[in-house]
Short mmCIF file of C-alpha atoms and ligand atoms in Angstrom, two decimals:
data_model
loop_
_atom_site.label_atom_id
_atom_site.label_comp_id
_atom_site.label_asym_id
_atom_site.label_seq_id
_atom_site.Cartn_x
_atom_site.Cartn_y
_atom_site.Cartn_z
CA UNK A 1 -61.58 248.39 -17.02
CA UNK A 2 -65.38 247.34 -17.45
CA UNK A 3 -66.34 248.62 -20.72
CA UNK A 4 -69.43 248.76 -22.93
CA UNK A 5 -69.13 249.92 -26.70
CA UNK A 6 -72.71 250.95 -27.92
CA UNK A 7 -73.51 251.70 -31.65
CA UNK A 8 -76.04 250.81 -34.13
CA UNK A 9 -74.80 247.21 -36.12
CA UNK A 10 -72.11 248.26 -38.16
CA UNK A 11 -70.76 250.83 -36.28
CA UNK A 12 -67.30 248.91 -35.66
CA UNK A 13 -68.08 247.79 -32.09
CA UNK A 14 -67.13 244.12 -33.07
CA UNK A 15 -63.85 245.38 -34.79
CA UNK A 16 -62.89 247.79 -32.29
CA UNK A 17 -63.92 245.39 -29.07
CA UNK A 18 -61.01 242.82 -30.86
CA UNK A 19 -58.21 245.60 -30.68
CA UNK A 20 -59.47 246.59 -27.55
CA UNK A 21 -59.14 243.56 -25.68
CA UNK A 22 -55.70 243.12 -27.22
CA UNK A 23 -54.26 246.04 -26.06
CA UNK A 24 -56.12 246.41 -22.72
CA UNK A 25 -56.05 242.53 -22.01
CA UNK A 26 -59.25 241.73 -21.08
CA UNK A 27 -61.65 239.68 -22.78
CA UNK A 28 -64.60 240.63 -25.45
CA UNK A 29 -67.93 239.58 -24.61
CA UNK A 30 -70.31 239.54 -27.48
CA UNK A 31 -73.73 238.29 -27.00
CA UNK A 32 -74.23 237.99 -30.86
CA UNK A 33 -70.86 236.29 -31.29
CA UNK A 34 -72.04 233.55 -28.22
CA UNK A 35 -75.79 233.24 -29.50
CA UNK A 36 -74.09 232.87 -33.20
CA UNK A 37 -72.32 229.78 -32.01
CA UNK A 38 -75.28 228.86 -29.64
CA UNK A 39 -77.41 228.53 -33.56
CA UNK A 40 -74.23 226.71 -34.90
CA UNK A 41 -74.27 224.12 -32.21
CA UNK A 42 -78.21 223.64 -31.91
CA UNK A 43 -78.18 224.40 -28.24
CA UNK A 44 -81.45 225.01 -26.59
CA UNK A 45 -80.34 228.87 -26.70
CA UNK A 46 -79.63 228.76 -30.34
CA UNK A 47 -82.93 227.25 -31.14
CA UNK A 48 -84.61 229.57 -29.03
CA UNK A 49 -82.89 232.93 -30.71
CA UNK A 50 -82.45 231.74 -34.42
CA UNK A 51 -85.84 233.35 -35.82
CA UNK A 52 -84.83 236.74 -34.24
CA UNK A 53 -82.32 236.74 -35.26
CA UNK A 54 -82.55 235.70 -38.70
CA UNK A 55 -85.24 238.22 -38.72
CA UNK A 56 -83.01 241.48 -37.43
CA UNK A 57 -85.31 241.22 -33.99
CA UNK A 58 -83.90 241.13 -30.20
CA UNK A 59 -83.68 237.98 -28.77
CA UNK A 60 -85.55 238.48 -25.86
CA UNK A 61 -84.60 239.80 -22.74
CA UNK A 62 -84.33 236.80 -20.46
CA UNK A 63 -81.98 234.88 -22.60
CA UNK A 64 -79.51 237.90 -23.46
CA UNK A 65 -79.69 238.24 -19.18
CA UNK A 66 -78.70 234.41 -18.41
CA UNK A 67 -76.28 234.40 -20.90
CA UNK A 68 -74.37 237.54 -19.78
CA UNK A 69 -74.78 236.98 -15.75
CA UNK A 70 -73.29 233.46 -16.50
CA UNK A 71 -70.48 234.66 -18.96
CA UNK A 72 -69.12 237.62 -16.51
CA UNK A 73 -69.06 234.64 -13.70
CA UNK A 74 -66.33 233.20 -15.47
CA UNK A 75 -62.51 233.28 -14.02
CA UNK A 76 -61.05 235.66 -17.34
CA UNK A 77 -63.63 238.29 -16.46
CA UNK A 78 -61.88 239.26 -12.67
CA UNK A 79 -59.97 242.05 -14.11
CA UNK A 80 -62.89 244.05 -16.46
CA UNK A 81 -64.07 242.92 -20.15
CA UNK A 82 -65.24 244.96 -22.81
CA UNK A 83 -69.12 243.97 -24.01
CA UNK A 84 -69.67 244.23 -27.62
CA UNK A 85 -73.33 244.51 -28.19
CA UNK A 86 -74.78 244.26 -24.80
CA UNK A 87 -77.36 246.08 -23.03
CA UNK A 88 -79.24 246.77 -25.92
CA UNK A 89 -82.19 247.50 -24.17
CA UNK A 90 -83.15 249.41 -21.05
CA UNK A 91 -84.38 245.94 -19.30
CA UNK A 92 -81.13 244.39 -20.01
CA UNK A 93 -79.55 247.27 -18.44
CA UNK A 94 -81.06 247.94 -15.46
CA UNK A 95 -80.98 243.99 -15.26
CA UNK A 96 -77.13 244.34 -15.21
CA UNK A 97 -77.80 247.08 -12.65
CA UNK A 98 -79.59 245.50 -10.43
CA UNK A 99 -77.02 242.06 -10.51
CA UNK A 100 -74.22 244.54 -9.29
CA UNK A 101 -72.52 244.94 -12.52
CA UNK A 102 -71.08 248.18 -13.05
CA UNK A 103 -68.89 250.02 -15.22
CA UNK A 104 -66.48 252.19 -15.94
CA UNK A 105 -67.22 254.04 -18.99
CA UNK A 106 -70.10 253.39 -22.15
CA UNK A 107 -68.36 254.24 -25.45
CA UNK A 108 -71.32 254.76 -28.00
CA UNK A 109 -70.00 254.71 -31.55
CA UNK A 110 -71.27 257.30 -34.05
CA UNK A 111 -72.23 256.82 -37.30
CA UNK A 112 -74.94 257.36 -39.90
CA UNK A 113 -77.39 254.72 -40.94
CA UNK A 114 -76.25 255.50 -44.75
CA UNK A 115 -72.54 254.45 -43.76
CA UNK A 116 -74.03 251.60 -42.26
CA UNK A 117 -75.76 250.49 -45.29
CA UNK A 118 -72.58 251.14 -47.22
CA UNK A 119 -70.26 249.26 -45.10
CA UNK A 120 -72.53 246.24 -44.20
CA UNK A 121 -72.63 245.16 -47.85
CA UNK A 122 -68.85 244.61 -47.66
CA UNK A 123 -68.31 242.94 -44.02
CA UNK A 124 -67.46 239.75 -43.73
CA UNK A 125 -67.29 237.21 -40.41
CA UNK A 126 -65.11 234.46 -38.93
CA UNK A 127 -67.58 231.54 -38.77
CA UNK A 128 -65.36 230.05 -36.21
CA UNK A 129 -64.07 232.69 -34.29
CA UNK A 130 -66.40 235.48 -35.15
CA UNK A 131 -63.89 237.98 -35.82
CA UNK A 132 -64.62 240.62 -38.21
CA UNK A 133 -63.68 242.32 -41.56
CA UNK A 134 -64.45 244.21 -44.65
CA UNK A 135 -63.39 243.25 -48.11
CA UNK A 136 -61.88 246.89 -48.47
CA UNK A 137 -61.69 248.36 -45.15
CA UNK A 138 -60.42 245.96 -43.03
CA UNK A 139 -59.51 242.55 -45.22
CA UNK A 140 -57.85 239.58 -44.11
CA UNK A 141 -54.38 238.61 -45.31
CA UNK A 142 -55.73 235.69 -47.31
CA UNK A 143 -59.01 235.69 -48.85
CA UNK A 144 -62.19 234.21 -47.24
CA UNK A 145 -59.67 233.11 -44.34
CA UNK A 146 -59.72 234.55 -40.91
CA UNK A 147 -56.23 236.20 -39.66
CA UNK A 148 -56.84 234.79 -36.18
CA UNK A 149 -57.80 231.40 -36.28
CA UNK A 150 -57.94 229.96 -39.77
CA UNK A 151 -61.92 229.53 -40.21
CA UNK A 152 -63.73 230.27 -42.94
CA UNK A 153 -65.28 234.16 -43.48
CA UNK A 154 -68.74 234.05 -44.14
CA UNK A 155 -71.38 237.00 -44.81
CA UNK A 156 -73.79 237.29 -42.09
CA UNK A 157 -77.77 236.12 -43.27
CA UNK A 158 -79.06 239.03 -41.34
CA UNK A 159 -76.37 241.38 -43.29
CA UNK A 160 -78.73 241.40 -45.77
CA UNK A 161 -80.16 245.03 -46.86
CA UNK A 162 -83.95 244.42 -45.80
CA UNK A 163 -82.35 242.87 -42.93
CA UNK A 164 -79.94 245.98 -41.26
CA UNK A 165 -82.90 247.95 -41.98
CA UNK A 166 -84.77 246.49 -39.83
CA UNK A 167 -81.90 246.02 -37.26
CA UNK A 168 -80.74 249.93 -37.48
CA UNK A 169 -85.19 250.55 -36.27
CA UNK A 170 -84.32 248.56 -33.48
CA UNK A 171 -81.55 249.78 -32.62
CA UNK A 172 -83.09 253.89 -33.08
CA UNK A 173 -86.02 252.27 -31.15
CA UNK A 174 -84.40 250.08 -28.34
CA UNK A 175 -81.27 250.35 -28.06
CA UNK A 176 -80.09 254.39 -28.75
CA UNK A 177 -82.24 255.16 -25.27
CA UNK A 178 -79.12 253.64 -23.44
CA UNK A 179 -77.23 256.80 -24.52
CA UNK A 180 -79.26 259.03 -22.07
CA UNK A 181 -79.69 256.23 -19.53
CA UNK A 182 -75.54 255.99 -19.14
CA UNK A 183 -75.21 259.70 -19.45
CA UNK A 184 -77.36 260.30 -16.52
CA UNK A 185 -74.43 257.98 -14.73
CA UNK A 186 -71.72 260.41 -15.94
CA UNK A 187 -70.46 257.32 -17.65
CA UNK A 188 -71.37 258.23 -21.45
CA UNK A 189 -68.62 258.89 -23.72
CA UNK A 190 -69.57 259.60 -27.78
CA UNK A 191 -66.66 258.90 -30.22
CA UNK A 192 -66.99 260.22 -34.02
CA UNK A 193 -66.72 257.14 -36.66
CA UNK A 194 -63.11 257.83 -38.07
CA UNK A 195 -62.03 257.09 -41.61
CA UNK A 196 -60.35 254.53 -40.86
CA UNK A 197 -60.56 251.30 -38.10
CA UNK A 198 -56.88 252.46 -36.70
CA UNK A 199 -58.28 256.57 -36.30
CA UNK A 200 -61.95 254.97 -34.70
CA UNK A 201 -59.25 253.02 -32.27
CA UNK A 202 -56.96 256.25 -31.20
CA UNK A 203 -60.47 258.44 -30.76
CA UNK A 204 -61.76 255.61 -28.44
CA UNK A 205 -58.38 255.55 -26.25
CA UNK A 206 -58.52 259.04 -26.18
CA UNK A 207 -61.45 259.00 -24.69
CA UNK A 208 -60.79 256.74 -22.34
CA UNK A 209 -58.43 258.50 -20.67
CA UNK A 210 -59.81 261.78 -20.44
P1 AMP B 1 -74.76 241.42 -33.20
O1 AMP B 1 -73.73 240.45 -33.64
O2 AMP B 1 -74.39 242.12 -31.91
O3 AMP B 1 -75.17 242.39 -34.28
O4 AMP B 1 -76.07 240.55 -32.85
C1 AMP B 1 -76.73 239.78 -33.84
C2 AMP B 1 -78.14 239.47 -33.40
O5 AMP B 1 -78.11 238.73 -32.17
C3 AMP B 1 -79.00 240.69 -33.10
O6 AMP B 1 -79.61 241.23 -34.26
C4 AMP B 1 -80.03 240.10 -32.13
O7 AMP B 1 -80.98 239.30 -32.82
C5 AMP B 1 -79.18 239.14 -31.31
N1 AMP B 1 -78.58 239.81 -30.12
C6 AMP B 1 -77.24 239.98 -29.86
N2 AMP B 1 -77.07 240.63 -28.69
C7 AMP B 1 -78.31 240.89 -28.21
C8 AMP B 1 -78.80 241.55 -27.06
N3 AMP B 1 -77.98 242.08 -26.15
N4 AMP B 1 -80.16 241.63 -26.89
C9 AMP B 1 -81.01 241.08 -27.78
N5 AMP B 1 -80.61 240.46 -28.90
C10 AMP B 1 -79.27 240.36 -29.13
#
């Protein structure tokens, strides 16, 4: 299964790519979770894509395009993956295109910008792992302690309000365009934000096997 899950930030693609890959055993790619650690570690990457994204802007299209042709290369991608957060632009996906890498089916994840204004005040990340939670909807067992791996859970700089604003224009601007882009490949498939991460998860395998 080669998967994308669209949504504007917030929507629960991070959160839903983790279950995912758990129960379809295949691996998560996240371009914000690599270029995250790519800023941690001071790579020539990380420099490169801190102001962006420190700002709520794209990182541009070139470096998202390296990173992902490289990171599919690798031996735990043979059987399909799941990409959190990438295309988010038409470049980047025609790029993908035009590399040969298709998929099976584009789940966009729908939600309104107010819920996402709501819910990115709570959410918390794995500076470590990058997993994610939410101090109500989704917290870990211990507090400020990832389940997974033990790091520390950290709020995200560019979860700031002024911040998602910014990155829900992009992603109206940039990024929603993929929804009629993947539909014209039969491949689109729109799933209602649920009530709760478990109800998001069943809509998504539903889905999936329709
Ligand atoms: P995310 O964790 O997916 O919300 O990504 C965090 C930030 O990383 C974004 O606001 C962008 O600055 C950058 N980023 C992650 N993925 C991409 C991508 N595919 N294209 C451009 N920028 C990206």
């Amino acid at each position: 299964m080669k998967l994308i899950l669209l949504g504007a930030p917030g929507a629960g693609k991070g959160t839903q790519a983790e279950i995912l890959c758990d129960r379809l055993r295949i691996p998560t790619i996240s371009t914000g979770n690599i270029l995250r650690a790519a800023v941690k570690n001071g790579t020539p990457t990380g420099l490169k894509a801190k102001a962006f994204m420190d700002a709520g802007q794209l990182v541009p299209d070139e470096v998202i395009i390296g990173i992902i042709s490289e990171r599919l290369q690798e031996d735990d991608c043979k059987n399909g993956y799941i990409l959190d957060g990438v295309p988010r632009t038409i470049a980047q996906a025609e790029a993908l295109e035009k590399a040969g890498i298709l998929f099976d089916a584009v789940v966009s994840i729908e939600i309104s910008d107010e819920t996402i204004m709501e819910r990115m005040a709570g959410r918390r990340v794995c500076e470590s792992c990058g997993a994610s939670y939410h101090v109500v909807a989704v917290p870990p067992k211990q507090e400020g302690v990832c389940d997974r791996c033990g790091g520390k859970l950290i709020r995200r700089k560019d979860d700031a309000p002024e911040t998602v604003k910014s990155r829900l224009d992009v992603y109206h601007q940039e990024t929603e365009p993929l929804k009629a882009f993947y539909a014209k490949r039969n491949l689109l498939k729109t799933v209602e934000n649920q009530s709760t991460v478990e109800a998001t998860t069943a809509a998504i395998l539903k889905v999936l096997e329709a």
